[in-house]
C-alpha atoms as a printed R data frame, in Angstrom:
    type eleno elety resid chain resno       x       y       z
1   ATOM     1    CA   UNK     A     1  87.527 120.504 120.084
2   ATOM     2    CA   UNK     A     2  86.506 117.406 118.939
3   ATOM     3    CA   UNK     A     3  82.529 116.465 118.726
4   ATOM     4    CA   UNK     A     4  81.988 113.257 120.577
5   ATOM     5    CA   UNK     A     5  79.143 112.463 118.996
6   ATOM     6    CA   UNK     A     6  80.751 112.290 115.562
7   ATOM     7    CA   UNK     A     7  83.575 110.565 117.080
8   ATOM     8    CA   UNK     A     8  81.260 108.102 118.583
9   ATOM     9    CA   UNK     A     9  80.006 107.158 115.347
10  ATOM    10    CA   UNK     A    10  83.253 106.780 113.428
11  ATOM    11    CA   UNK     A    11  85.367 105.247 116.447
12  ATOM    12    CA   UNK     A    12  81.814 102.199 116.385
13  ATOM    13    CA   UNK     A    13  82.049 102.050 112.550
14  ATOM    14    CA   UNK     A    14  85.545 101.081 112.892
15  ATOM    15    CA   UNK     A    15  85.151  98.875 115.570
16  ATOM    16    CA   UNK     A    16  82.052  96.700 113.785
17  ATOM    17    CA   UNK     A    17  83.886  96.562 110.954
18  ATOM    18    CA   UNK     A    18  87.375  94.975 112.589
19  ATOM    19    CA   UNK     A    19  85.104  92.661 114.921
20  ATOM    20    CA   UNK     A    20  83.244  91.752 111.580
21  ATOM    21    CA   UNK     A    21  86.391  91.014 109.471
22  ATOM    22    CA   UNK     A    22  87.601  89.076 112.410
23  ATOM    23    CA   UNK     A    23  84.682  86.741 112.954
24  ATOM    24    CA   UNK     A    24  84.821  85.689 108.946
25  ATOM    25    CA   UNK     A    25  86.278  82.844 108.237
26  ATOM    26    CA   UNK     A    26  86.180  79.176 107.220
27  ATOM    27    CA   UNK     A    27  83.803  77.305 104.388
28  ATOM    28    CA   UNK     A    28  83.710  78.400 101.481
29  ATOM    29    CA   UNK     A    29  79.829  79.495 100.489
30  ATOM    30    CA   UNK     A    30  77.330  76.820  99.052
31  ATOM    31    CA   UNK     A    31  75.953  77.028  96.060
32  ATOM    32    CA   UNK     A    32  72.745  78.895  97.159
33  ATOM    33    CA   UNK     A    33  74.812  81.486  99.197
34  ATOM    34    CA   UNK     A    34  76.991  84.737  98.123
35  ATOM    35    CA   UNK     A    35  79.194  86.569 100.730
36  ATOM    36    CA   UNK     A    36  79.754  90.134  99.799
37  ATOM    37    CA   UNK     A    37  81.882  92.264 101.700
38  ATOM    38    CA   UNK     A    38  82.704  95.995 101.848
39  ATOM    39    CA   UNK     A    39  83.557  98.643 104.126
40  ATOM    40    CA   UNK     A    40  81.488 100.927 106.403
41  ATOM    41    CA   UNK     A    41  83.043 103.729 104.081
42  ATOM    42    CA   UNK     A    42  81.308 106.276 101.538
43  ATOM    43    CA   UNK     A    43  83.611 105.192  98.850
44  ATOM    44    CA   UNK     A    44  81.487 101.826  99.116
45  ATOM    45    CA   UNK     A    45  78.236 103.756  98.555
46  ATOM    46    CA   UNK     A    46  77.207 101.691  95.230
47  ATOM    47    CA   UNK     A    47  77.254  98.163  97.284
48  ATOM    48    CA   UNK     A    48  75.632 100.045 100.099
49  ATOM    49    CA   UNK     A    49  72.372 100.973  98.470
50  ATOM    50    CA   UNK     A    50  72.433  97.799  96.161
51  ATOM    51    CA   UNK     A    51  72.084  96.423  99.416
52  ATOM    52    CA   UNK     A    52  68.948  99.104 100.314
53  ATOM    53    CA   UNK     A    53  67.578  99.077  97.537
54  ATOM    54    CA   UNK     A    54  67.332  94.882  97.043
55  ATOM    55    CA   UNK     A    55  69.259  95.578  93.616
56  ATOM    56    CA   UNK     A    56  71.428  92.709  94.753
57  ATOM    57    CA   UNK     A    57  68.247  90.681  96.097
58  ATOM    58    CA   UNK     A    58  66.840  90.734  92.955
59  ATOM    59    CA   UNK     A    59  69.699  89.933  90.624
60  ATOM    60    CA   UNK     A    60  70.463  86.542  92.225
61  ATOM    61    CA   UNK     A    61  66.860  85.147  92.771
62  ATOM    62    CA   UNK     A    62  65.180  84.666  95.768
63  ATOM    63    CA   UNK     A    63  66.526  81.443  96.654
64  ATOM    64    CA   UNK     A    64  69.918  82.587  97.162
65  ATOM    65    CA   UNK     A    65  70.857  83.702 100.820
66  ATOM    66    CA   UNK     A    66  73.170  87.147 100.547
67  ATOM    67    CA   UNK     A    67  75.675  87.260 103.161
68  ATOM    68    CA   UNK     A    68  77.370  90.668 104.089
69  ATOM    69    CA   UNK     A    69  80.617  90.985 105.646
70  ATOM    70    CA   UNK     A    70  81.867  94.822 106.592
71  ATOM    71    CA   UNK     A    71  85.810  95.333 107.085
72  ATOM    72    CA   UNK     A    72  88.215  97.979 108.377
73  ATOM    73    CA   UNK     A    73  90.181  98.094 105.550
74  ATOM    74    CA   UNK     A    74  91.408  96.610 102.371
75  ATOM    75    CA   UNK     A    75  94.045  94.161 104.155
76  ATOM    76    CA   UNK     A    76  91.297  92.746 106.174
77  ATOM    77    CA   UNK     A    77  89.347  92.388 102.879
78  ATOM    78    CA   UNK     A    78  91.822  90.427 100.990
79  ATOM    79    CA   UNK     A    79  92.296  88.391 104.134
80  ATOM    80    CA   UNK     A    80  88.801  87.780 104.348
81  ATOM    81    CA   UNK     A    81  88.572  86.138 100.565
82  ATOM    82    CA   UNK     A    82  91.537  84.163 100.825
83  ATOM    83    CA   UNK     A    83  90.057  82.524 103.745
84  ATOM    84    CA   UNK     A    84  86.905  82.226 101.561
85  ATOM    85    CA   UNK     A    85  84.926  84.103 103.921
86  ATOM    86    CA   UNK     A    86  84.202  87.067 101.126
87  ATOM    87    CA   UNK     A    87  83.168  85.950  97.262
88  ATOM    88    CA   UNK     A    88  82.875  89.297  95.980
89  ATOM    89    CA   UNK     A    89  82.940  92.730  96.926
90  ATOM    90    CA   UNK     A    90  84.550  96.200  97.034
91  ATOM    91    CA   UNK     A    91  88.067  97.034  98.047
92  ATOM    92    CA   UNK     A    92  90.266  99.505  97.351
93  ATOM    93    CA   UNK     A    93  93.071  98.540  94.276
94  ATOM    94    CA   UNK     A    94  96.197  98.633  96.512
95  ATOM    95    CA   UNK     A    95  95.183  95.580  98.983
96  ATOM    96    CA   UNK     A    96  94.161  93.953  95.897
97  ATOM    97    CA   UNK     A    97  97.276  94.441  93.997
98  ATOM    98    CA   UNK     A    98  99.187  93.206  97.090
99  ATOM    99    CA   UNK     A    99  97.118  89.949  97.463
100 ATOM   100    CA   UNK     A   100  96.750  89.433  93.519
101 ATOM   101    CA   UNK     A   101 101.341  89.383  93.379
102 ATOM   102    CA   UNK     A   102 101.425  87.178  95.817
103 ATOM   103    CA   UNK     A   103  98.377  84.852  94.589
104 ATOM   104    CA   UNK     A   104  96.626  85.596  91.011
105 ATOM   105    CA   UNK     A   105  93.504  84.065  92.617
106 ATOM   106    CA   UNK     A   106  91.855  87.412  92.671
107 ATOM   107    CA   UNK     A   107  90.035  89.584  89.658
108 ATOM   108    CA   UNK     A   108  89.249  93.148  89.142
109 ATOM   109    CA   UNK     A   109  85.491  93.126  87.239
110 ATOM   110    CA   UNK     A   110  84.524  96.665  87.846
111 ATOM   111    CA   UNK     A   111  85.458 100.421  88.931
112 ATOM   112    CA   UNK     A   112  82.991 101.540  91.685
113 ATOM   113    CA   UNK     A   113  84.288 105.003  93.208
114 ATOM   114    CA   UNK     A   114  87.039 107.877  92.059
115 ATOM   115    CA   UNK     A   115  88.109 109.865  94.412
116 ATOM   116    CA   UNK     A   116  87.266 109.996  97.539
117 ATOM   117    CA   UNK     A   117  90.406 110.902  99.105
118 ATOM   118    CA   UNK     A   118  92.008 113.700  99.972
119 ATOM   119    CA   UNK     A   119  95.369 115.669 101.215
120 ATOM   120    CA   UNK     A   120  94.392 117.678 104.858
121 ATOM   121    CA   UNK     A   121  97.101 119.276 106.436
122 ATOM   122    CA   UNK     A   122  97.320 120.135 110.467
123 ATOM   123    CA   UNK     A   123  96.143 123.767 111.102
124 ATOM   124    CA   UNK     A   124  98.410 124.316 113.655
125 ATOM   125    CA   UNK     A   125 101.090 124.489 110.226
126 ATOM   126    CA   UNK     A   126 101.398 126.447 107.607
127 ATOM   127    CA   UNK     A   127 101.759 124.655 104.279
128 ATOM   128    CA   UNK     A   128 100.199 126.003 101.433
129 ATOM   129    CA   UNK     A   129 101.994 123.739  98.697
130 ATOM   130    CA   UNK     A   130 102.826 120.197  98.522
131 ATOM   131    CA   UNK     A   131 106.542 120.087  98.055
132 ATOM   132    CA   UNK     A   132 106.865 122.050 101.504
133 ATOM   133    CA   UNK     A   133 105.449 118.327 103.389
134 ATOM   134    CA   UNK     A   134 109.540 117.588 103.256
135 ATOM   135    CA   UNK     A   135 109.783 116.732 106.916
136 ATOM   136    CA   UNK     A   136 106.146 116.180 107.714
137 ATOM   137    CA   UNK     A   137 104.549 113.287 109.491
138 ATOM   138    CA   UNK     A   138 101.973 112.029 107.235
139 ATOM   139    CA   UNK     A   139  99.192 109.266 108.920
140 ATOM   140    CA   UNK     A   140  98.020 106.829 105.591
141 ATOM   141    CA   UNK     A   141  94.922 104.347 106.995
142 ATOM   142    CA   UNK     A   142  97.493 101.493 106.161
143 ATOM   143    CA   UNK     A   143 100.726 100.897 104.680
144 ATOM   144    CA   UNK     A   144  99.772  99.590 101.152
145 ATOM   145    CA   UNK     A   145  96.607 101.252 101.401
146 ATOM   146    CA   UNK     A   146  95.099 102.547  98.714
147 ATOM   147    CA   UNK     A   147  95.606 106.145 100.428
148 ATOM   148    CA   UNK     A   148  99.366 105.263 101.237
149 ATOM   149    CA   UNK     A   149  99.834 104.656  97.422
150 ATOM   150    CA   UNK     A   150  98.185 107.577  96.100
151 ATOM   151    CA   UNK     A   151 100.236 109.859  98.604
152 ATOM   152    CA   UNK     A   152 103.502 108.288  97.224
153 ATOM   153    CA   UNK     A   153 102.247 109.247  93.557
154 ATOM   154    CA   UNK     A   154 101.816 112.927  94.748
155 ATOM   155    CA   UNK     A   155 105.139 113.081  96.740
156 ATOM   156    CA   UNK     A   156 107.156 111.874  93.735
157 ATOM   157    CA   UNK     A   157 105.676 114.515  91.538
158 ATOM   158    CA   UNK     A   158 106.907 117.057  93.572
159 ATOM   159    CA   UNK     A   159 110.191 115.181  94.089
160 ATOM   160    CA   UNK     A   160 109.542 113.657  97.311
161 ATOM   161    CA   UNK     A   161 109.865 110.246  99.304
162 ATOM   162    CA   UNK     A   162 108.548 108.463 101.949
163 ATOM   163    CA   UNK     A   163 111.253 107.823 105.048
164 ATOM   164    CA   UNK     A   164 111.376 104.380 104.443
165 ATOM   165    CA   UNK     A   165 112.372 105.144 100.962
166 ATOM   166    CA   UNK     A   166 115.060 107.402 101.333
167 ATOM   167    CA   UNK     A   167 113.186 110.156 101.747
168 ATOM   168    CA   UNK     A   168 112.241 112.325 104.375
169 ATOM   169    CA   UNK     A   169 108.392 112.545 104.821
170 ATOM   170    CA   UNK     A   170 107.203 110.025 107.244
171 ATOM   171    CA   UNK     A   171 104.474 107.839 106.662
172 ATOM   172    CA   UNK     A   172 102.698 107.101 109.904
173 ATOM   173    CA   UNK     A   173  99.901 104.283 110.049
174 ATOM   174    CA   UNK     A   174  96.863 104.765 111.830
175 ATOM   175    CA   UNK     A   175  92.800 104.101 111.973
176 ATOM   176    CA   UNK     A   176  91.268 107.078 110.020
177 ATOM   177    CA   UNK     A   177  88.661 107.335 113.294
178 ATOM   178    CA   UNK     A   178  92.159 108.313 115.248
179 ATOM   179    CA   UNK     A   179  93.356 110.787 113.105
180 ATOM   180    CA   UNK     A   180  91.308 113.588 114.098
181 ATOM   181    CA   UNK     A   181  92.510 112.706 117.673
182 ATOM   182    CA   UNK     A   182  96.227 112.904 116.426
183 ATOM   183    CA   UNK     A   183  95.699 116.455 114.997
184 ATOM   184    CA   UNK     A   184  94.624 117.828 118.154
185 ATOM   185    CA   UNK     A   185  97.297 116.543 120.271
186 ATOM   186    CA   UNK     A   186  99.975 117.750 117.012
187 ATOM   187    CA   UNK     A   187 100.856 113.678 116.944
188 ATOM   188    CA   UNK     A   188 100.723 114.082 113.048
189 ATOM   189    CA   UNK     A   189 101.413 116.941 111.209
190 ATOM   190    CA   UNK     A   190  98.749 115.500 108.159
191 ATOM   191    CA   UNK     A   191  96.617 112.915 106.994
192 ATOM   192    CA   UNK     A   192  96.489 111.122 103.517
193 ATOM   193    CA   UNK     A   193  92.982 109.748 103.688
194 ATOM   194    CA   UNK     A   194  89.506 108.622 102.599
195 ATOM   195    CA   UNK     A   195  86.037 110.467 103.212
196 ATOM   196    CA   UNK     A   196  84.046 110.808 105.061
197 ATOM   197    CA   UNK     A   197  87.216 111.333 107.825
198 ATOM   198    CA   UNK     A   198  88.706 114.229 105.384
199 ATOM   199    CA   UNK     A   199  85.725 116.221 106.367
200 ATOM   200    CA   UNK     A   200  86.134 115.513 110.043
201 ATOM   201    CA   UNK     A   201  89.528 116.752 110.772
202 ATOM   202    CA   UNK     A   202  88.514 119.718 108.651
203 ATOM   203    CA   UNK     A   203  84.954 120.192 110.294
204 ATOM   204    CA   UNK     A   204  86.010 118.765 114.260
205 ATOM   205    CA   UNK     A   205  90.185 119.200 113.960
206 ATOM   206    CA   UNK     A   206  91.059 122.628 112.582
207 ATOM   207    CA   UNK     A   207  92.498 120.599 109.851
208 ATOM   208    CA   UNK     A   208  93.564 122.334 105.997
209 ATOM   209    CA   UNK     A   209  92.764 121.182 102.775
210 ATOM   210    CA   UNK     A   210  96.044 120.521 100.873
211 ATOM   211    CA   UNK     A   211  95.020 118.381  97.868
212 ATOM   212    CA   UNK     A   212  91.570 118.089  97.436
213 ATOM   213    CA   UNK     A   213  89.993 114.857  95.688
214 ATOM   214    CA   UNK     A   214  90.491 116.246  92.164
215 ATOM   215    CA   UNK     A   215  94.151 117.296  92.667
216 ATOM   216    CA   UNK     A   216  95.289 113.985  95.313
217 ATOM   217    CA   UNK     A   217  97.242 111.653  93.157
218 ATOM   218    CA   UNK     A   218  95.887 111.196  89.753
219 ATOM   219    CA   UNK     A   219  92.787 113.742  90.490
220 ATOM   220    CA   UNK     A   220  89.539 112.546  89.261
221 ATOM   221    CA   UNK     A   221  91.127 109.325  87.539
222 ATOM   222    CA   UNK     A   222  91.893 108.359  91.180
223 ATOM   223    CA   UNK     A   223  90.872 105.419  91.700
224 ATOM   224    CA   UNK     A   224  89.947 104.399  95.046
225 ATOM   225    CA   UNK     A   225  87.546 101.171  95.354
226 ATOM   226    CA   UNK     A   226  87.156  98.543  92.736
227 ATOM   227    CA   UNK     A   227  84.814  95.195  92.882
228 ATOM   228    CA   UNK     A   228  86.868  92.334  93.403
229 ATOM   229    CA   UNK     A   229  86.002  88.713  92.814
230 ATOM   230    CA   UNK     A   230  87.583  85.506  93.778
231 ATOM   231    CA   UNK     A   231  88.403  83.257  90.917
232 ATOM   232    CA   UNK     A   232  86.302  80.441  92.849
233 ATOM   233    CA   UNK     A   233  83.015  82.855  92.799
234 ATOM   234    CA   UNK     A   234  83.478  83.511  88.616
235 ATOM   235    CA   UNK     A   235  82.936  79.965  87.966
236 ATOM   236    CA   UNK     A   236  79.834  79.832  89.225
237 ATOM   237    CA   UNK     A   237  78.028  80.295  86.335
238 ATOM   238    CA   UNK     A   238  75.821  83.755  86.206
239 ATOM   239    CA   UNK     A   239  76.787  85.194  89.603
240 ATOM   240    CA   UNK     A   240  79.250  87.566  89.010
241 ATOM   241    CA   UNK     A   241  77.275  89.097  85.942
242 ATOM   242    CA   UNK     A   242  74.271  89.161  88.251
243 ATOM   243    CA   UNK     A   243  76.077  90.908  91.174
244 ATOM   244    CA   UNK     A   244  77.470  93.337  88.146
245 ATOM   245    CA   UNK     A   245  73.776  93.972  87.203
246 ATOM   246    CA   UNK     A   246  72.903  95.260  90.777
247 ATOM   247    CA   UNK     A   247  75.742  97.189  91.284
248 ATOM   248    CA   UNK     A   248  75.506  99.013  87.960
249 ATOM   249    CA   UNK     A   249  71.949  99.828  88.918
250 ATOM   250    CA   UNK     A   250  73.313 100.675  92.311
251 ATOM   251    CA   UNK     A   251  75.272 103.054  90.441
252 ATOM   252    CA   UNK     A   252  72.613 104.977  88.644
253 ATOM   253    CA   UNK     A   253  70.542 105.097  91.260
254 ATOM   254    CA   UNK     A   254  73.320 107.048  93.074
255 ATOM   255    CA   UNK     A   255  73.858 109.443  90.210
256 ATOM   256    CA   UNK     A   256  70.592 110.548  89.282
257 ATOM   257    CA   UNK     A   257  69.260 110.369  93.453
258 ATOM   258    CA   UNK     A   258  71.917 111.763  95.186
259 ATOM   259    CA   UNK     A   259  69.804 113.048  97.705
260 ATOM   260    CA   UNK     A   260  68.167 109.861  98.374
261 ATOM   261    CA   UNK     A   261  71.438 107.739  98.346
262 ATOM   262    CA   UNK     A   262  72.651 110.125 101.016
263 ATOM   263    CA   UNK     A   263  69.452 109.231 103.150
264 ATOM   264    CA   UNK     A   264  69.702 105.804 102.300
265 ATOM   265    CA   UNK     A   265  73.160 105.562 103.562
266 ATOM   266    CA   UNK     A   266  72.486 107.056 106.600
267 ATOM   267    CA   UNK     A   267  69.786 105.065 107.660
268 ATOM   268    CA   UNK     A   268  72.623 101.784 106.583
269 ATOM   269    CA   UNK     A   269  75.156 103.255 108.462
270 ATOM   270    CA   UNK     A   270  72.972 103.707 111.847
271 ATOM   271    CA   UNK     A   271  71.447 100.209 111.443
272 ATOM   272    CA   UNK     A   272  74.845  98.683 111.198
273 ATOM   273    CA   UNK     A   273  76.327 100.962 114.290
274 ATOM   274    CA   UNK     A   274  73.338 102.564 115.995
275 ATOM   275    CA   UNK     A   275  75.066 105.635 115.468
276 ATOM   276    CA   UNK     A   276  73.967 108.415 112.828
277 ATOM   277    CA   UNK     A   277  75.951 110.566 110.403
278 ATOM   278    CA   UNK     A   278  74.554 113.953 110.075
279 ATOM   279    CA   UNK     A   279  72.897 114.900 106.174
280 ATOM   280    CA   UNK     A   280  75.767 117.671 106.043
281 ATOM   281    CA   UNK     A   281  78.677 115.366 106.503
282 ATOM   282    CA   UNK     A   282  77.483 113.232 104.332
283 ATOM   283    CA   UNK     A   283  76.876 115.774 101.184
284 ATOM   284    CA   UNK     A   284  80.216 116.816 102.025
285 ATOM   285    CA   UNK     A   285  81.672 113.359 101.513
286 ATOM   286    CA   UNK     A   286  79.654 112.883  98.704
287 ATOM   287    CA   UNK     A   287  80.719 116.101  96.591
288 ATOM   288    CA   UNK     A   288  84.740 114.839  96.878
289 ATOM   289    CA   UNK     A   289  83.785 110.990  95.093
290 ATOM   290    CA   UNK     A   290  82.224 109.772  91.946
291 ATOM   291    CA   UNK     A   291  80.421 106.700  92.367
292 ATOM   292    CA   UNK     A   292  81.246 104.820  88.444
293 ATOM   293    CA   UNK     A   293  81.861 101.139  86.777
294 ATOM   294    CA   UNK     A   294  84.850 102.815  85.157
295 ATOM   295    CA   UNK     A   295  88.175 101.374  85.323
296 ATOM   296    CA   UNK     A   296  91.173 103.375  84.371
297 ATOM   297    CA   UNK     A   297  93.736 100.389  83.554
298 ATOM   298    CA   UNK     A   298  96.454 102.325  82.994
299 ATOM   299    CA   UNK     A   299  96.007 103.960  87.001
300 ATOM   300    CA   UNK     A   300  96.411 100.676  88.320
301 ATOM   301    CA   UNK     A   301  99.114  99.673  86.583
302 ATOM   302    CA   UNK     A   302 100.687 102.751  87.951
303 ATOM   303    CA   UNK     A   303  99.777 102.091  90.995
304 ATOM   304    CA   UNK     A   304 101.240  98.454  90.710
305 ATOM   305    CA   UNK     A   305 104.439 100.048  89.810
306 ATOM   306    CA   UNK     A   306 104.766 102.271  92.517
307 ATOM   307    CA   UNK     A   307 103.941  99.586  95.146
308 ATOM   308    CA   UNK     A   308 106.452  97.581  93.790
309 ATOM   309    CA   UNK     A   309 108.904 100.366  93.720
310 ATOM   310    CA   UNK     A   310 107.887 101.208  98.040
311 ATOM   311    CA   UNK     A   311 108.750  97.033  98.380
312 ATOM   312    CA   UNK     A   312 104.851  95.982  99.379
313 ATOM   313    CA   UNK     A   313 105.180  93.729  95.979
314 ATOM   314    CA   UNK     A   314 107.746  92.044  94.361
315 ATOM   315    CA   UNK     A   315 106.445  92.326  90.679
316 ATOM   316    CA   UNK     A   316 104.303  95.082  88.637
317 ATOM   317    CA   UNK     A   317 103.298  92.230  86.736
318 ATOM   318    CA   UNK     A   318  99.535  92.270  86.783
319 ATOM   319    CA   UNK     A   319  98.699  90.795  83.707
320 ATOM   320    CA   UNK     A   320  95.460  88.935  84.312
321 ATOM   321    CA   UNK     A   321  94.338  91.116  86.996
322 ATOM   322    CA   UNK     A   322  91.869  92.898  85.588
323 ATOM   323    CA   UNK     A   323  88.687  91.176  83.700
324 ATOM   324    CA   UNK     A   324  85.755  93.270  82.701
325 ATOM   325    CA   UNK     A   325  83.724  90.685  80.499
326 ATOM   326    CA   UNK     A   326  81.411  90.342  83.251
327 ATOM   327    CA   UNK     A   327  80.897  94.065  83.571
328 ATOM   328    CA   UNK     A   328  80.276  94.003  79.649
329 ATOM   329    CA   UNK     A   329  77.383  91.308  79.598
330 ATOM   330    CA   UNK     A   330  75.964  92.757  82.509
331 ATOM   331    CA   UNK     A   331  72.852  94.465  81.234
């Protein structure tokens, strides 16, 4: 049975973060204001305690006001800085390759979590191995998600397609807070998805660990949320390496504290929602990601190409896309 408490919390952090992402729009931001967004989401850890810690605070000056935006997901994101509601932020690398196609107003400047997602399989079915999903009915968060992408990249290892595709595994779409709510009533037979929500339909669902965040897509080299940057915010001189310089501390801090990050992100979490995660789904979340500035360029390429290839793009062309000269002078 499902803990309502839990639920509670997940089912409010999804709700701020749509009502958020909805009430964003309009002017762009003056020249004494930055408007970062990011998710309510573990994979966002790094801008979360940046945020705690004042990393971000200090890297701009004191007479710059920080605006902070939350989102649902990565479609809301995009949205969000095309409207000019959102300078910079993180976001997961499909939404971004989807908005960056269609308008190359967009740059990748760091890495900021691998991993993070994972494979979890109904426990009402017995599937030990990938290839035996033929026929399943697979929830992503979104289609074009990041999640959505890196299931497609599993399935076509094994020889496997999507529905829409030819195929026959089904991709269903569906707010990761619902999913453990789908397992229970058998809607879905699995879920391709981010943490902390892999741990909940394991912990509060009955559900199976298929592929866990090492062995989902490309494994470790996953990569599930980048900072993004709107062309707009890099010409102003100084911010984005300033906003690099907090997050890269944000980064270390979360490396050598995990402990404290986890409390720190708690705390964030409940002041945002009123709600509270407990310490051990947390650790769990926190053991299936690695927080890093990395960027693995030839990942997202791959993932441009097989977003082209499920029609959410027209072109794998994303020369351009990807600019890490800010990450390099930040010190």
């Amino acid at each position: 049975m499902l803990k309502k408490v839990f639920s509670t919390v997940v089912a409010s952090l999804l709700l701020m973060g749509i009502a958020s992402g909805c009430s964003t729009g309009g002017a762009a931001s003056s020249e004494k204001e930055v408007r970062i967004g990011y998710f309510p989401n573990l994979t966002h850890s790094a801008t979360i305690i940046a945020l705690e810690k004042g990393y971000f605070k200090e890297a701009f000056g004191s007479d710059m006001k920080i605006q902070t935006k939350t989102v649902a997901n990565g479609g809301l994101f995009m949205e969000a800085m095309a409207t000019k509601a959102i300078d910079v932020g993180t976001v997961g690398p499909g939404p971004l390759l989807n908005f960056y196609v269609k308008h190359p107003g967009y740059r990748l400047i760091s890495g900021a979590a691998n991993g993070g997602a994972v494979l979890v399989m109904n426990g009402s079915i017995n599937i030990t191995e990938l290839k035996d999903v033929k026929g399943k009915k697979i929830a992503i968060p979104v289609i074009g998600s990041t999640q959505d992408v890196m299931l497609r990249k599993a399935l076509n290892d094994v020889g496997l397609k999507p529905t829409m595709n030819g195929g026959d595994v089904e991709l269903y779409a569906a707010a990761p807070a619902d999913t453990a709510a789908l397992f229970v009533q058998k809607s879905v037979d699995g879920a391709a998805t981010q943490e902390p929500w892999g741990y909940v339909l394991e912990d509060q669902a009955e559900g199976k660990l298929l592929l866990d965040w090492d062995q989902f897509a490309w494994g470790k080299e996953s990569t599930n949320t980048v900072v993004a940057a709107s062309d707009e915010f890099l010409k102003r001189e100084g911010l984005a390496t300033a906003y690099l310089q907090a997050h890269k501390k944000a980064v270390k801090f979360i490396q050598e504290n995990p402990e404290e990050s986890q409390d720190l992100i708690i705390k964030h979490l409940k002041n945002l929602t009123g709600k509270e995660l407990s310490k051990k789904e947390v650790q769990a979340a926190f053991s299936r990601l690695e927080v890093t500035t990395a960027v693995n360029e030839k990942v997202i390429q791959e993932m441009a190409d097989i977003s082209q290839e499920a029609g959410y793009i027209s072109s794998n062309k994303i020369d351009g896309l990807i600019n890490l000269k800010y990450l390099e002078s930040a010190k």
